[in-house]
Tab-separated table of C-alpha atoms in Angstrom:
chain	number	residue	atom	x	y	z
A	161	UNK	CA	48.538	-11.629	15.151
A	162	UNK	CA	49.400	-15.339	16.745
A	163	UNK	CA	52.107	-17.405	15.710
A	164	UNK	CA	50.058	-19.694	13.228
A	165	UNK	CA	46.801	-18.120	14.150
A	166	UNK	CA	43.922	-16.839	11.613
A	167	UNK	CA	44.665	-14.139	8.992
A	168	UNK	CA	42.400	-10.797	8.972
A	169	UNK	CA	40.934	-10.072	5.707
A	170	UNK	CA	39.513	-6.828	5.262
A	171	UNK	CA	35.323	-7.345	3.512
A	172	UNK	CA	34.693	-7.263	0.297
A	173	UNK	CA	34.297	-4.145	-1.333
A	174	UNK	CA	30.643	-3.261	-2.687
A	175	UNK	CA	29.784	-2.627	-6.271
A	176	UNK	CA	28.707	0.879	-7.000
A	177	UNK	CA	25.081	-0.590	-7.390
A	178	UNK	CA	25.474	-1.895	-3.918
A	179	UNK	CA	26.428	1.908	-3.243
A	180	UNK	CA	23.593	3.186	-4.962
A	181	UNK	CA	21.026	0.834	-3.290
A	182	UNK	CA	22.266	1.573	0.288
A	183	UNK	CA	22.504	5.366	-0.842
A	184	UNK	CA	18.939	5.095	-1.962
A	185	UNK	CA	17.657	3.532	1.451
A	186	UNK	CA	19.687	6.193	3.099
A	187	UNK	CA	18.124	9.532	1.634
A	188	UNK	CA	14.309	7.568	1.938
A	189	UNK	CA	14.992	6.965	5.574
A	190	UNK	CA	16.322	10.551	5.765
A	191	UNK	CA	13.073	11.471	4.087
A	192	UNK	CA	10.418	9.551	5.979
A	193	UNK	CA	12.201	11.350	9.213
A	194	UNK	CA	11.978	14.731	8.116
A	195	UNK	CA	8.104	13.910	7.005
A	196	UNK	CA	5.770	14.921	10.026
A	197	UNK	CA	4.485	11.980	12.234
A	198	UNK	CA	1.616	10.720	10.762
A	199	UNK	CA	-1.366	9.481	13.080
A	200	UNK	CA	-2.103	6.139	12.919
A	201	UNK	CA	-5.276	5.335	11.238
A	202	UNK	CA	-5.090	8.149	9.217
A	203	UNK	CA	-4.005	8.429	5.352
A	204	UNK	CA	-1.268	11.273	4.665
A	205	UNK	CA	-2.091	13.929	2.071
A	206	UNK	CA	-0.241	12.187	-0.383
A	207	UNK	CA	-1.901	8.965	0.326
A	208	UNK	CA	-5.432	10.243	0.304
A	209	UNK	CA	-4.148	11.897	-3.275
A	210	UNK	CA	-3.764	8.442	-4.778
A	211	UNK	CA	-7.042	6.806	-3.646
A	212	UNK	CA	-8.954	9.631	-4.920
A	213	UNK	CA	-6.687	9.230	-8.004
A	214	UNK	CA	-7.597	5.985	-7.850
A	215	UNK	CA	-11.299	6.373	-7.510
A	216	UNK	CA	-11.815	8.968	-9.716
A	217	UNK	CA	-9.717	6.475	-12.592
A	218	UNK	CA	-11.718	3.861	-11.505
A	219	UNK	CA	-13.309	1.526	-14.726
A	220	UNK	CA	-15.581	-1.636	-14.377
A	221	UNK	CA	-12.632	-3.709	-14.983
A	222	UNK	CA	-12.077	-6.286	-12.367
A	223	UNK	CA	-7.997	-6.016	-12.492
A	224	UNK	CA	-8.633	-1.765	-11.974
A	225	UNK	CA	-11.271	-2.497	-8.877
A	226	UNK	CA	-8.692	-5.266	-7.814
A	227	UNK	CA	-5.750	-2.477	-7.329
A	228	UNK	CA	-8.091	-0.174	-6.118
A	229	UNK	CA	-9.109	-2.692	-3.231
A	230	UNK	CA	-5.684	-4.221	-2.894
A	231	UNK	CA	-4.298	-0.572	-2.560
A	232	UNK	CA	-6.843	-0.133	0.876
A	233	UNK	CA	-6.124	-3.401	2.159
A	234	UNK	CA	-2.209	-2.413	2.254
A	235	UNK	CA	-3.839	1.051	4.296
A	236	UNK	CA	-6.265	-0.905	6.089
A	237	UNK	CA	-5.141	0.987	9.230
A	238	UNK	CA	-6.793	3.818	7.951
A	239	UNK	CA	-9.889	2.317	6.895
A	240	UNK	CA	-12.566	4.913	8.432
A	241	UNK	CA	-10.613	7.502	5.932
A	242	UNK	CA	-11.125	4.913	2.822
A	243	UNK	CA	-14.433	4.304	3.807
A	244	UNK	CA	-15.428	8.017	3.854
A	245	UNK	CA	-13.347	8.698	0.561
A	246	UNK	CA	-14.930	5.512	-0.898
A	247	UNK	CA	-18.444	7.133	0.223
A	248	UNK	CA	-17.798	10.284	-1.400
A	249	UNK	CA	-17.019	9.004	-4.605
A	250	UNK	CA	-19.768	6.424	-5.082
A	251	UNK	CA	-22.399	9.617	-3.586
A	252	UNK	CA	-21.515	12.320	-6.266
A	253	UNK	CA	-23.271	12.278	-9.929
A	254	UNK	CA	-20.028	11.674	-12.019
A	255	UNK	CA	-19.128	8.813	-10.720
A	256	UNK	CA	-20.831	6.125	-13.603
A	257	UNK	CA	-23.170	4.039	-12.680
A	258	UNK	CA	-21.684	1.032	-13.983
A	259	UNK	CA	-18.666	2.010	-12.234
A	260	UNK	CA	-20.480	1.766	-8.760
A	261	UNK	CA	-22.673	-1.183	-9.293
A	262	UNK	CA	-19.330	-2.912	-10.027
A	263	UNK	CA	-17.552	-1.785	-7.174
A	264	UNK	CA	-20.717	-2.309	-4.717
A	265	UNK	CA	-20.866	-5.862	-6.398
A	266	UNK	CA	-17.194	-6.231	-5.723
A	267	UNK	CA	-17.458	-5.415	-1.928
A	268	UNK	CA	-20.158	-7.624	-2.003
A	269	UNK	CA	-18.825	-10.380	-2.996
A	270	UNK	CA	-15.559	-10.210	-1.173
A	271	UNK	CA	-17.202	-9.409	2.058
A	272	UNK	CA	-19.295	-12.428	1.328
A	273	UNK	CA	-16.320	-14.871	0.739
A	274	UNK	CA	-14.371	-13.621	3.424
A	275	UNK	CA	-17.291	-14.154	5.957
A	276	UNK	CA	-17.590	-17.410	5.069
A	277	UNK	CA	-13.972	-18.221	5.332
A	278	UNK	CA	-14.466	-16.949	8.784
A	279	UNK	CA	-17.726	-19.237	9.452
A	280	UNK	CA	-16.143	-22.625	8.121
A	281	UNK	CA	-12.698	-21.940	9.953
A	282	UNK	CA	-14.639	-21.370	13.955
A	283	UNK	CA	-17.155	-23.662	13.041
C-alpha cells in the first residue's frame, strides 16, 4: 500500500481436519443452544441416565467406584441429585452387598482423607 511499506498476506488456509474440528464445535454449540436451560444444581435427563448407568454397573473394583466418584465430582453442582440417586441405589435389594460395603467404605475413606487435608492445612 506504502512505497516500501509491509506486504499483506492473506492467513493460512486450514486443513480439512481443522475444518472438521471447528465444524464439530460448531453443530455442539448449536446443540447445547437448542437444549432447554438446565437449572443449576440439577442433573439433565441424560445425565441422571449415566449415573444410574453407572450405579447399576457398579462392581467392587476400586478403578469402577473411582469413575463412578470421579464422574460426581465433575457434577458436583448437582450433588443433592447424586446423593438421592446414590441413596436409592445402595436402599434397594439388588444392589450386592459387597457392592455397597465397598462403596460406603470408599466414601468413607475419602471423606476421611479429605477432612484431614482440611484440618492440617487451617491448623
Amino acid at each position: 500500500m506504502f512505497k516500501n511499506g509491509s506486504m499483506w498476506k492473506p492467513p493460512p488456509r486450514h486443513s480439512k481436519s481443522d475444518l472438521k474440528i471447528m465444524k464439530q464445535a460448531l453443530e455442539s454449540s448449536v446443540a447445547a443452544a437448542a437444549e432447554p436451560a438446565q437449572k443449576r444444581g440439577q442433573l439433565s435427563n441424560q445425565q441422571r441416565d449415566k449415573l444410574e448407568d453407572m450405579l447399576r454397573g457398579l462392581t467392587v473394583e476400586k478403578e469402577c467406584i473411582g469413575s463412578c466418584m470421579h464422574w460426581c465430582l465433575q457434577h458436583a453442582d448437582a450433588a443433592e441429585e447424586i446423593v438421592e440417586c446414590i441413596g436409592e441405589s445402595l436402599s434397594i435389594l439388588q444392589t450386592p452387598p459387597t457392592v455397597k460395603v465397598r462403596w460406603a467404605a470408599e466414601l468413607l475413606y475419602n471423606l476421611l482423607v479429605s477432612l484431614s487435608l482440611h484440618v492440617t492445612t487451617n491448623s
